[in-house]
Amino acid sequence: MLLVIILLISQLSVANGVSCTTEFESNNKATEGGDEAPQEGGNKSPQGDDETAAEGDNITYSCTTTYNGVHNTSFMWFDKQGRVMSHSTVSTRGPLSSTYKSIAYVPKVPALTCNLYEWIPGKGWVFTNKTCNTKEQDTLYSVRSLTIWPFPYASPGEELTCSAKGKPDPEYSWFKKEDGGEWVRADEDNKDKDNDKITAELSENSTSAIYRCRATNTIKGRPYFIESVGVEVTVGGATKRWIIVGVVLGVIAVIVIIGAIVYFVAM
């Protein structure tokens, strides 16, 4: 069920008789790169501001003023680099308005400038000094681009680090499975903290374990998450990891050398 919410976020500026506003229209769909997370212990409270654009929201910039002159007028929208984004020409006097529609992209909802011009014979379009600016702001987006290190092997006692991108900032949790058993929370004692790091451990009678991290954020009351692939923790895991890294780097070096030789022979 699509829930359409139109949020009039602010009267951003009023100068020289011109006002600018920005509206966001959201259908509460999942944003790209995110999955809906299962709820643990009830619904989580929203993170971030409900009056903030989320990735994919429709944006409507509005500019209004009053013109009492006798000439045709034109609104022009500019980005901060001075590029014309939109323009519209009107011929009426009195209250005037213009809108420009866009979509919220990561990482920012850009600031725009709205100017009013009038057509003066012999001079062309002349700026009326009626202008206003919208405000740049961050775009909310679901958690993505997760990495975990060390990978794919680690030794007991090594610190594992999980990192992901998202707005609001992601929160992290860790899960562990020993000797083919069930997945359990590995950070149970600290699950209310920001656990982007954890020390890999093996139980007394365990020979190996798999660790995974989950990164979660919540946008306008809806949670999203992504999970890492597993890191195998075993005695000697660090040595095994560096052997793999060495082999991969050696293969890359051989490919580069062969490519260089082929290039110079072909010249």
Short mmCIF file of C-alpha atoms in Angstrom, two decimals:
data_model
loop_
_atom_site.label_atom_id
_atom_site.label_comp_id
_atom_site.label_asym_id
_atom_site.label_seq_id
_atom_site.Cartn_x
_atom_site.Cartn_y
_atom_site.Cartn_z
CA MET A 1 0.00 0.00 0.00
CA LEU A 2 1.51 3.27 -1.06
CA LEU A 3 1.41 5.97 1.50
CA VAL A 4 1.72 9.38 -0.13
CA ILE A 5 2.89 12.13 2.15
CA ILE A 6 3.45 15.66 0.96
CA LEU A 7 5.70 17.58 3.27
CA LEU A 8 5.92 21.36 3.02
CA ILE A 9 9.20 21.72 4.83
CA SER A 10 9.87 25.42 5.16
CA GLN A 11 9.35 28.96 4.05
CA LEU A 12 13.01 29.16 3.17
CA SER A 13 13.40 32.80 2.26
CA VAL A 14 11.45 35.97 1.75
CA ALA A 15 13.41 38.82 0.18
CA ASN A 16 12.39 41.72 -2.03
CA GLY A 17 8.82 40.48 -1.99
CA VAL A 18 9.72 36.98 -3.26
CA SER A 19 9.27 33.75 -1.30
CA CYS A 20 10.64 30.27 -1.98
CA THR A 21 9.38 26.97 -0.61
CA THR A 22 10.33 23.33 -1.16
CA GLU A 23 7.92 20.37 -1.08
CA PHE A 24 8.80 16.68 -0.89
CA GLU A 25 6.39 13.99 -2.08
CA SER A 26 7.15 10.51 -0.79
CA ASN A 27 5.43 7.21 -1.52
CA ASN A 28 7.37 5.41 1.24
CA LYS A 29 8.98 2.91 -1.16
CA ALA A 30 12.25 1.19 -0.32
CA THR A 31 15.19 3.21 -1.56
CA GLU A 32 17.72 1.58 -3.84
CA GLY A 33 20.33 -0.52 -2.12
CA GLY A 34 18.31 -1.16 1.03
CA ASP A 35 16.15 -4.00 2.34
CA GLU A 36 13.48 -3.86 4.93
CA ALA A 37 14.84 -5.14 8.24
CA PRO A 38 12.91 -7.46 10.53
CA GLN A 39 11.69 -5.79 13.69
CA GLU A 40 13.27 -6.89 16.97
CA GLY A 41 11.33 -6.04 20.09
CA GLY A 42 8.75 -3.84 18.36
CA ASN A 43 8.94 -0.94 15.97
CA LYS A 44 12.00 1.27 16.11
CA SER A 45 11.53 4.99 16.43
CA PRO A 46 12.29 6.96 13.26
CA GLN A 47 15.76 8.33 12.78
CA GLY A 48 16.16 11.54 10.89
CA ASP A 49 13.66 14.29 10.22
CA ASP A 50 10.32 13.46 8.60
CA GLU A 51 10.56 16.89 6.96
CA THR A 52 13.68 15.85 5.05
CA ALA A 53 13.83 14.42 1.54
CA ALA A 54 14.61 10.73 1.10
CA GLU A 55 16.26 9.34 -2.02
CA GLY A 56 13.74 9.15 -4.86
CA ASP A 57 11.28 11.65 -3.39
CA ASN A 58 9.68 14.06 -5.83
CA ILE A 59 10.70 17.65 -5.18
CA THR A 60 8.69 20.74 -6.08
CA TYR A 61 10.41 24.10 -5.75
CA SER A 62 7.99 27.04 -5.66
CA CYS A 63 8.62 30.76 -6.12
CA THR A 64 5.92 33.42 -5.59
CA THR A 65 5.83 37.22 -5.78
CA THR A 66 3.71 40.17 -6.85
CA TYR A 67 4.46 42.20 -9.99
CA ASN A 68 2.80 45.58 -10.64
CA GLY A 69 4.65 46.55 -13.79
CA VAL A 70 3.40 46.62 -17.38
CA HIS A 71 5.82 44.22 -19.09
CA ASN A 72 5.90 40.50 -19.68
CA THR A 73 7.79 38.67 -16.96
CA SER A 74 9.84 35.50 -16.74
CA PHE A 75 10.91 33.36 -13.78
CA MET A 76 14.28 31.64 -14.09
CA TRP A 77 15.65 28.93 -11.80
CA PHE A 78 19.43 28.61 -11.39
CA ASP A 79 21.62 26.08 -9.63
CA LYS A 80 24.62 27.20 -7.58
CA GLN A 81 26.86 26.99 -10.66
CA GLY A 82 24.63 29.54 -12.40
CA ARG A 83 23.14 27.08 -14.88
CA VAL A 84 19.52 27.72 -15.93
CA MET A 85 17.40 24.81 -14.70
CA SER A 86 14.01 26.13 -15.84
CA HIS A 87 12.24 29.25 -17.02
CA SER A 88 8.64 30.31 -17.61
CA THR A 89 7.14 33.46 -19.13
CA VAL A 90 3.91 35.09 -17.94
CA SER A 91 2.06 38.21 -19.08
CA THR A 92 -0.23 38.93 -16.14
CA ARG A 93 0.14 41.48 -13.36
CA GLY A 94 -0.41 40.87 -9.66
CA PRO A 95 0.43 37.59 -7.90
CA LEU A 96 2.89 35.45 -9.88
CA SER A 97 4.29 31.99 -9.21
CA SER A 98 6.63 29.44 -10.73
CA THR A 99 7.46 25.83 -9.91
CA TYR A 100 10.38 23.58 -10.79
CA LYS A 101 10.15 19.81 -10.29
CA SER A 102 13.03 17.45 -9.62
CA ILE A 103 13.93 14.24 -7.75
CA ALA A 104 15.95 13.86 -4.55
CA TYR A 105 19.31 12.27 -5.27
CA VAL A 106 22.20 11.33 -2.99
CA PRO A 107 23.95 13.06 -1.31
CA LYS A 108 22.20 16.48 -1.40
CA VAL A 109 18.98 18.23 -2.30
CA PRO A 110 20.55 21.20 -4.12
CA ALA A 111 19.91 24.84 -3.35
CA LEU A 112 18.30 26.79 -6.20
CA THR A 113 17.86 30.49 -6.92
CA CYS A 114 14.65 31.91 -8.39
CA ASN A 115 14.87 35.28 -10.20
CA LEU A 116 12.12 37.36 -11.80
CA TYR A 117 12.89 39.22 -15.05
CA GLU A 118 10.80 41.67 -17.10
CA TRP A 119 10.91 42.24 -20.85
CA ILE A 120 11.77 45.85 -21.67
CA PRO A 121 11.66 46.79 -25.36
CA GLY A 122 15.11 47.70 -26.62
CA LYS A 123 16.80 46.12 -23.63
CA GLY A 124 15.51 42.56 -23.52
CA TRP A 125 15.11 40.64 -20.28
CA VAL A 126 16.05 42.82 -17.30
CA PHE A 127 16.42 41.55 -13.74
CA THR A 128 13.76 43.02 -11.43
CA ASN A 129 15.80 42.49 -8.23
CA LYS A 130 13.14 40.05 -7.10
CA THR A 131 14.97 36.88 -6.04
CA CYS A 132 14.96 34.14 -3.43
CA ASN A 133 17.00 31.05 -2.59
CA THR A 134 16.11 27.58 -1.39
CA LYS A 135 18.28 25.73 1.11
CA GLU A 136 20.64 22.84 0.38
CA GLN A 137 20.17 19.83 2.63
CA ASP A 138 21.25 16.22 2.99
CA THR A 139 19.22 13.48 1.33
CA LEU A 140 18.24 10.48 3.46
CA TYR A 141 19.18 7.14 1.89
CA SER A 142 19.14 3.50 2.90
CA VAL A 143 22.22 1.69 4.16
CA ARG A 144 24.60 0.35 1.47
CA SER A 145 28.25 -0.28 0.49
CA LEU A 146 29.01 -2.53 3.44
CA THR A 147 32.55 -3.82 4.01
CA ILE A 148 34.00 -6.11 6.67
CA TRP A 149 37.66 -6.60 7.57
CA PRO A 150 39.64 -8.78 8.13
CA PHE A 151 38.23 -10.98 5.39
CA PRO A 152 37.79 -13.86 4.54
CA TYR A 153 39.74 -15.38 7.46
CA ALA A 154 40.65 -14.13 10.93
CA SER A 155 42.32 -15.51 14.02
CA PRO A 156 40.86 -15.49 17.54
CA GLY A 157 41.64 -12.20 19.25
CA GLU A 158 41.64 -10.13 16.03
CA GLU A 159 39.33 -7.13 15.85
CA LEU A 160 36.67 -7.25 13.13
CA THR A 161 35.43 -3.95 11.70
CA CYS A 162 32.17 -3.32 9.86
CA SER A 163 31.58 -0.19 7.78
CA ALA A 164 28.66 0.99 5.63
CA LYS A 165 27.20 4.16 4.15
CA GLY A 166 23.77 5.59 4.81
CA LYS A 167 21.89 8.66 6.02
CA PRO A 168 21.12 8.53 8.94
CA ASP A 169 24.39 6.86 9.90
CA PRO A 170 24.06 3.06 10.12
CA GLU A 171 23.94 1.12 13.37
CA TYR A 172 25.77 -2.21 13.55
CA SER A 173 25.12 -5.62 15.08
CA TRP A 174 27.10 -8.87 14.96
CA PHE A 175 26.08 -12.52 14.56
CA LYS A 176 28.10 -15.66 15.12
CA LYS A 177 27.81 -19.34 14.25
CA GLU A 178 30.23 -21.89 15.74
CA ASP A 179 31.00 -25.30 14.26
CA GLY A 180 27.93 -25.30 12.02
CA GLY A 181 25.51 -24.42 14.84
CA GLU A 182 22.79 -21.77 14.98
CA TRP A 183 23.31 -18.06 14.40
CA VAL A 184 23.34 -16.08 17.65
CA ARG A 185 24.01 -12.46 18.58
CA ALA A 186 27.75 -12.08 19.09
CA ASP A 187 27.38 -8.65 20.70
CA GLU A 188 24.57 -9.54 23.11
CA ASP A 189 26.24 -7.79 26.05
CA ASN A 190 26.61 -4.54 24.08
CA LYS A 191 23.72 -4.66 21.63
CA ASP A 192 22.50 -1.20 22.61
CA LYS A 193 25.82 0.40 21.59
CA ASP A 194 27.26 1.35 18.21
CA ASN A 195 29.14 -1.90 17.59
CA ASP A 196 31.06 -1.28 14.39
CA LYS A 197 33.92 -3.35 15.90
CA ILE A 198 34.07 -6.68 17.72
CA THR A 199 36.84 -9.01 18.88
CA ALA A 200 36.67 -12.45 17.28
CA GLU A 201 36.46 -15.26 19.83
CA LEU A 202 36.16 -19.04 19.89
CA SER A 203 34.44 -21.01 22.63
CA GLU A 204 36.59 -23.43 24.60
CA ASN A 205 35.54 -26.51 22.63
CA SER A 206 35.04 -24.81 19.28
CA THR A 207 37.45 -25.10 16.33
CA SER A 208 35.92 -22.45 14.06
CA ALA A 209 33.26 -19.78 13.88
CA ILE A 210 31.65 -17.60 11.25
CA TYR A 211 31.06 -13.91 12.02
CA ARG A 212 28.69 -11.64 10.10
CA CYS A 213 27.76 -8.02 10.66
CA ARG A 214 24.49 -6.26 9.91
CA ALA A 215 24.19 -2.53 9.20
CA THR A 216 20.79 -0.92 9.73
CA ASN A 217 19.28 2.53 9.39
CA THR A 218 15.74 3.88 9.55
CA ILE A 219 14.16 6.40 7.19
CA LYS A 220 10.86 8.00 8.17
CA GLY A 221 9.95 5.10 10.42
CA ARG A 222 10.95 2.33 8.02
CA PRO A 223 14.11 0.28 8.76
CA TYR A 224 16.54 -1.04 6.14
CA PHE A 225 19.49 -3.38 6.51
CA ILE A 226 22.27 -5.17 4.67
CA GLU A 227 24.44 -8.02 5.92
CA SER A 228 28.05 -8.91 5.23
CA VAL A 229 29.38 -12.21 3.97
CA GLY A 230 30.87 -14.41 6.65
CA VAL A 231 34.38 -14.20 8.06
CA GLU A 232 35.77 -17.56 9.18
CA VAL A 233 37.55 -17.38 12.52
CA THR A 234 39.98 -20.20 13.18
CA VAL A 235 43.42 -20.73 14.67
CA GLY A 236 45.87 -19.65 11.98
CA GLY A 237 43.19 -17.72 10.12
CA ALA A 238 45.31 -14.57 9.83
CA THR A 239 48.16 -16.53 8.23
CA LYS A 240 45.76 -18.12 5.75
CA ARG A 241 44.34 -14.67 4.90
CA TRP A 242 47.74 -13.13 4.17
CA ILE A 243 48.71 -16.11 2.00
CA ILE A 244 45.59 -15.48 -0.08
CA VAL A 245 46.33 -11.76 -0.25
CA GLY A 246 49.88 -12.50 -1.37
CA VAL A 247 48.70 -14.87 -4.09
CA VAL A 248 46.16 -12.35 -5.38
CA LEU A 249 48.75 -9.56 -5.47
CA GLY A 250 51.20 -11.87 -7.23
CA VAL A 251 48.65 -12.74 -9.92
CA ILE A 252 47.87 -9.04 -10.44
CA ALA A 253 51.58 -8.26 -10.76
CA VAL A 254 52.05 -11.02 -13.35
CA ILE A 255 49.08 -9.74 -15.38
CA VAL A 256 50.47 -6.19 -15.31
CA ILE A 257 53.92 -7.36 -16.41
CA ILE A 258 52.49 -9.47 -19.25
CA GLY A 259 50.33 -6.54 -20.38
CA ALA A 260 53.32 -4.21 -20.38
CA ILE A 261 55.40 -6.67 -22.40
CA VAL A 262 52.63 -7.14 -24.97
CA TYR A 263 52.19 -3.36 -25.23
CA PHE A 264 55.86 -2.62 -25.87
CA VAL A 265 56.26 -5.53 -28.33
CA ALA A 266 53.24 -4.28 -30.30
CA MET A 267 54.61 -0.74 -30.54
#
